[in-house]
Short mmCIF file of C-alpha atoms in Angstrom, two decimals:
data_model
loop_
_atom_site.label_atom_id
_atom_site.label_comp_id
_atom_site.label_asym_id
_atom_site.label_seq_id
_atom_site.Cartn_x
_atom_site.Cartn_y
_atom_site.Cartn_z
CA MET A 265 22.41 15.40 -13.75
CA TYR A 266 20.24 15.19 -9.83
CA ASN A 267 17.68 13.60 -11.89
CA ASN A 268 19.40 10.98 -13.19
CA PHE A 269 22.03 10.11 -10.84
CA ILE A 270 21.94 11.58 -7.31
CA LYS A 271 17.51 11.38 -6.34
CA ARG A 272 17.66 8.00 -6.73
CA ILE A 273 21.00 7.69 -4.37
CA VAL A 274 19.26 10.19 -2.21
CA ASP A 275 15.93 8.01 -2.38
CA PHE A 276 17.40 5.19 -1.55
CA THR A 277 19.12 6.17 1.64
CA ALA A 278 17.01 7.91 3.05
CA ALA A 279 13.72 5.22 2.57
CA LEU A 280 16.10 2.17 4.20
CA ILE A 281 16.98 4.90 7.23
CA GLY A 282 13.10 6.32 7.03
CA PHE A 283 12.03 2.42 6.93
CA ILE A 284 14.17 0.83 9.63
CA ILE A 285 13.72 4.03 12.49
CA LEU A 286 9.27 3.36 10.90
CA LEU A 287 9.50 -0.34 11.27
CA PRO A 288 8.58 -0.56 15.07
CA LEU A 289 5.82 1.30 14.36
CA LEU A 290 5.13 -0.16 11.05
CA LEU A 291 4.97 -3.36 13.61
CA ILE A 292 3.00 -2.04 16.03
CA LEU A 293 0.32 -0.96 13.54
CA THR A 294 0.28 -3.71 11.14
CA LEU A 295 -0.72 -5.35 14.32
CA MET A 296 -3.82 -3.75 15.02
CA LEU A 297 -4.58 -3.37 11.32
CA TYR A 298 -5.27 -6.89 11.23
CA PHE A 299 -7.29 -7.46 13.34
CA VAL A 300 -9.50 -5.06 11.88
CA ASN A 301 -9.45 -5.46 8.51
CA LYS A 302 -10.15 -9.19 9.22
CA GLY A 303 -6.36 -10.62 8.70
CA LYS A 304 -5.77 -8.02 6.51
CA PRO A 305 -3.36 -5.54 6.76
CA PHE A 306 -2.27 -4.14 4.32
CA PHE A 307 -3.21 -2.93 0.55
CA THR A 308 -2.23 -3.15 -2.84
CA GLN A 309 -2.76 -2.79 -5.90
CA LEU A 310 -1.30 -2.03 -9.58
CA ARG A 311 -0.38 1.94 -10.34
CA PRO A 312 1.36 3.24 -13.29
CA GLY A 313 5.56 4.32 -12.63
CA LYS A 314 7.83 6.21 -14.49
CA ASN A 315 7.44 6.09 -18.02
CA GLU A 316 3.96 4.60 -17.91
CA VAL A 317 5.45 1.13 -16.61
CA LEU A 318 3.68 -0.74 -13.55
CA PHE A 319 4.04 -1.52 -10.73
CA LYS A 320 2.13 -3.02 -7.22
CA ILE A 321 2.30 -0.33 -4.61
CA ILE A 322 1.71 -1.02 -0.86
CA LYS A 323 -0.20 0.36 2.09
CA LEU A 324 -1.29 0.88 5.33
CA LYS A 325 -5.09 -0.30 4.42
CA THR A 326 -7.37 2.09 6.15
CA MET A 327 -11.08 0.26 4.65
CA ASN A 328 -13.09 -2.70 6.10
CA ASP A 329 -14.15 -4.61 3.19
CA ASN A 330 -17.63 -4.36 4.78
CA LYS A 331 -20.06 -5.07 1.77
CA ASP A 332 -24.09 -4.00 1.34
CA VAL A 333 -27.27 -6.38 1.04
CA ASN A 334 -26.23 -6.83 -2.73
CA GLY A 335 -22.95 -7.27 -2.15
CA ASN A 336 -21.35 -4.12 -3.02
CA LEU A 337 -18.81 -1.98 -0.57
CA LEU A 338 -20.48 -0.32 1.18
CA PRO A 339 -19.71 4.20 0.51
CA ASP A 340 -15.04 5.18 1.64
CA ALA A 341 -16.68 7.24 4.84
CA LEU A 342 -18.86 4.41 5.78
CA ARG A 343 -15.68 1.65 5.64
CA LEU A 344 -12.46 3.70 7.21
CA THR A 345 -12.15 2.14 11.03
CA LYS A 346 -11.24 4.46 13.13
CA ILE A 347 -7.54 3.17 14.15
CA GLY A 348 -7.43 3.95 10.04
CA LYS A 349 -9.18 7.61 10.48
CA PHE A 350 -5.90 8.28 12.26
CA VAL A 351 -3.27 5.93 10.21
CA ARG A 352 -4.95 7.81 7.28
CA LYS A 353 -4.77 11.08 8.76
CA THR A 354 -0.78 10.81 10.34
CA SER A 355 -0.64 9.28 6.45
CA LEU A 356 1.28 6.54 8.42
CA ASP A 357 -1.16 4.06 4.91
CA GLU A 358 2.19 5.84 3.63
CA ILE A 359 5.11 4.05 5.15
CA PRO A 360 5.04 0.16 3.20
CA GLN A 361 5.82 2.78 -0.05
CA LEU A 362 9.12 3.49 1.88
CA LEU A 363 9.64 -0.44 -0.13
CA ASN A 364 8.69 1.54 -3.07
CA VAL A 365 11.74 2.97 -3.98
CA ILE A 366 14.23 0.98 -1.90
CA LYS A 367 13.15 -1.20 -4.69
CA GLY A 368 13.27 1.11 -7.34
CA GLU A 369 9.87 2.26 -8.55
CA MET A 370 9.13 4.40 -6.62
CA SER A 371 10.46 7.57 -5.16
CA ILE A 372 10.72 9.81 -2.21
CA ILE A 373 9.14 12.89 -4.05
CA GLY A 374 6.95 12.81 -7.05
CA PRO A 375 3.38 13.06 -9.00
CA ARG A 376 2.05 10.68 -6.27
CA PRO A 377 0.79 7.28 -8.99
CA LEU A 378 -2.65 7.57 -9.84
CA LEU A 379 -5.12 5.03 -10.98
CA THR A 380 -4.49 2.27 -14.08
CA ASN A 381 -8.26 3.42 -15.31
CA TYR A 382 -7.38 6.13 -15.63
CA LEU A 383 -4.32 6.00 -17.67
CA HIS A 384 -6.23 5.88 -21.25
CA LEU A 385 -7.99 9.48 -19.90
CA TYR A 386 -5.04 11.71 -20.03
CA ASP A 387 -4.96 14.31 -22.71
CA ALA A 388 -0.85 14.98 -23.82
CA PHE A 389 -0.25 17.29 -20.96
CA GLN A 390 -0.84 15.06 -18.52
CA LYS A 391 0.46 12.08 -19.10
CA ARG A 392 3.98 14.33 -18.96
CA ARG A 393 3.54 13.17 -15.32
CA HIS A 394 4.77 10.28 -15.63
CA GLU A 395 7.46 11.53 -17.01
CA VAL A 396 9.72 11.79 -13.27
CA LYS A 397 9.64 8.64 -10.82
CA PRO A 398 6.07 9.07 -8.60
CA GLY A 399 6.83 9.54 -5.53
CA ILE A 400 5.06 9.20 -1.39
CA THR A 401 4.61 13.22 -1.63
CA GLY A 402 5.35 16.02 -4.50
CA TRP A 403 4.39 18.94 -4.59
CA ALA A 404 0.58 18.27 -5.80
CA GLN A 405 0.20 17.10 -2.24
CA VAL A 406 2.28 20.16 -0.26
CA ASN A 407 -0.29 22.27 -2.03
CA GLY A 408 -3.79 21.07 -1.53
CA ARG A 409 -3.79 17.48 -1.74
CA ASN A 410 -6.81 16.26 -1.86
CA ALA A 411 -9.20 19.40 -1.38
CA ILE A 412 -7.53 20.12 -4.71
CA SER A 413 -9.33 20.19 -8.13
CA TRP A 414 -8.05 17.40 -10.74
CA ASP A 415 -6.99 20.42 -13.03
CA GLN A 416 -4.28 22.01 -10.42
CA LYS A 417 -3.30 18.81 -9.58
CA PHE A 418 -2.46 18.18 -12.98
CA GLU A 419 -0.92 21.46 -13.32
CA TYR A 420 1.39 21.14 -10.10
CA ASP A 421 2.64 17.33 -11.77
CA VAL A 422 4.60 18.82 -14.76
CA TRP A 423 5.17 21.75 -13.33
CA TYR A 424 7.31 19.94 -11.10
CA VAL A 425 8.88 17.41 -13.71
CA ASP A 426 9.83 20.89 -15.04
CA ASN A 427 11.38 22.19 -12.59
CA VAL A 428 12.50 19.27 -10.83
CA SER A 429 16.31 19.92 -8.27
CA PHE A 430 17.54 19.11 -5.16
CA LEU A 431 16.25 22.32 -3.34
CA LEU A 432 12.62 21.95 -5.35
CA ASP A 433 13.04 18.51 -3.28
CA PHE A 434 13.89 19.62 0.56
CA LYS A 435 11.89 22.45 -0.20
CA ILE A 436 8.62 19.69 -0.60
CA ILE A 437 9.88 17.10 2.66
CA ILE A 438 9.85 21.06 4.58
CA LYS A 439 6.09 21.21 3.80
CA THR A 440 5.42 18.08 4.34
CA ILE A 441 5.68 17.68 7.29
CA VAL A 442 3.82 20.70 7.77
CA LYS A 443 1.49 19.15 6.61
CA VAL A 444 0.62 15.34 8.37
CA MET A 445 0.92 17.86 11.29
CA THR A 446 -1.34 20.17 10.10
CA SER A 447 -3.18 17.31 8.27
CA GLU A 448 -3.98 19.39 6.17
CA GLY A 449 -6.26 18.93 3.04
CA ILE A 450 -6.18 14.72 3.30
CA ASN A 451 -9.88 14.95 2.90
CA ALA A 452 -11.54 16.10 0.01
CA SER A 453 -14.04 19.43 1.21
CA ASP A 454 -16.56 16.45 0.64
CA SER A 455 -15.46 13.61 0.73
CA SER A 456 -13.34 11.14 2.40
CA THR A 457 -11.10 10.73 -0.60
CA ILE A 458 -11.00 12.26 -3.74
CA GLU A 459 -13.62 12.15 -6.55
CA PRO A 460 -13.23 10.14 -9.67
CA PHE A 461 -10.99 10.96 -11.95
CA ASN A 462 -13.61 11.56 -15.71
CA GLY A 463 -10.87 12.79 -18.01
CA LYS A 464 -11.84 16.13 -19.96
#
């Protein structure tokens, strides 16, 4: 009952209240990133949601679009702006996803929505992460986030699918607050972002 009905009510209410409270901060960050990223404060991209239904995720844009002499985007670490680094470190780039939650495309808690070009690489076990709505934060995020391996990440995601409950979601919220305050696990050990998933 919680996962099929109550969770949506909690998500909508929490996301709406959170968005209203954070709106002044969001406007300030949007203005700053507008100038830093040459008029592009937001990052949008198609991601698979529940049952692999695609939706457009929205985040604050933490990297610019600078390219090399051949017209290729520079490595992530070189495109991460100073304000973008701060926004990512504090997880403030996730604020716009509250709109995805309000629209019903995401949940506050759930497996993070990954890239669409990973879909054909999943095995049957890994695909199970799409049995619930993706979340702004999740069990994998509070157990290592970008600092853990893909195998560990999928293990945590599917474990959440099998054990979702109000108490578990509440526990993840508390652990997320602690992780954000300590900036733990935001980057992979040798990169500004996690390595791409290439399948098994």
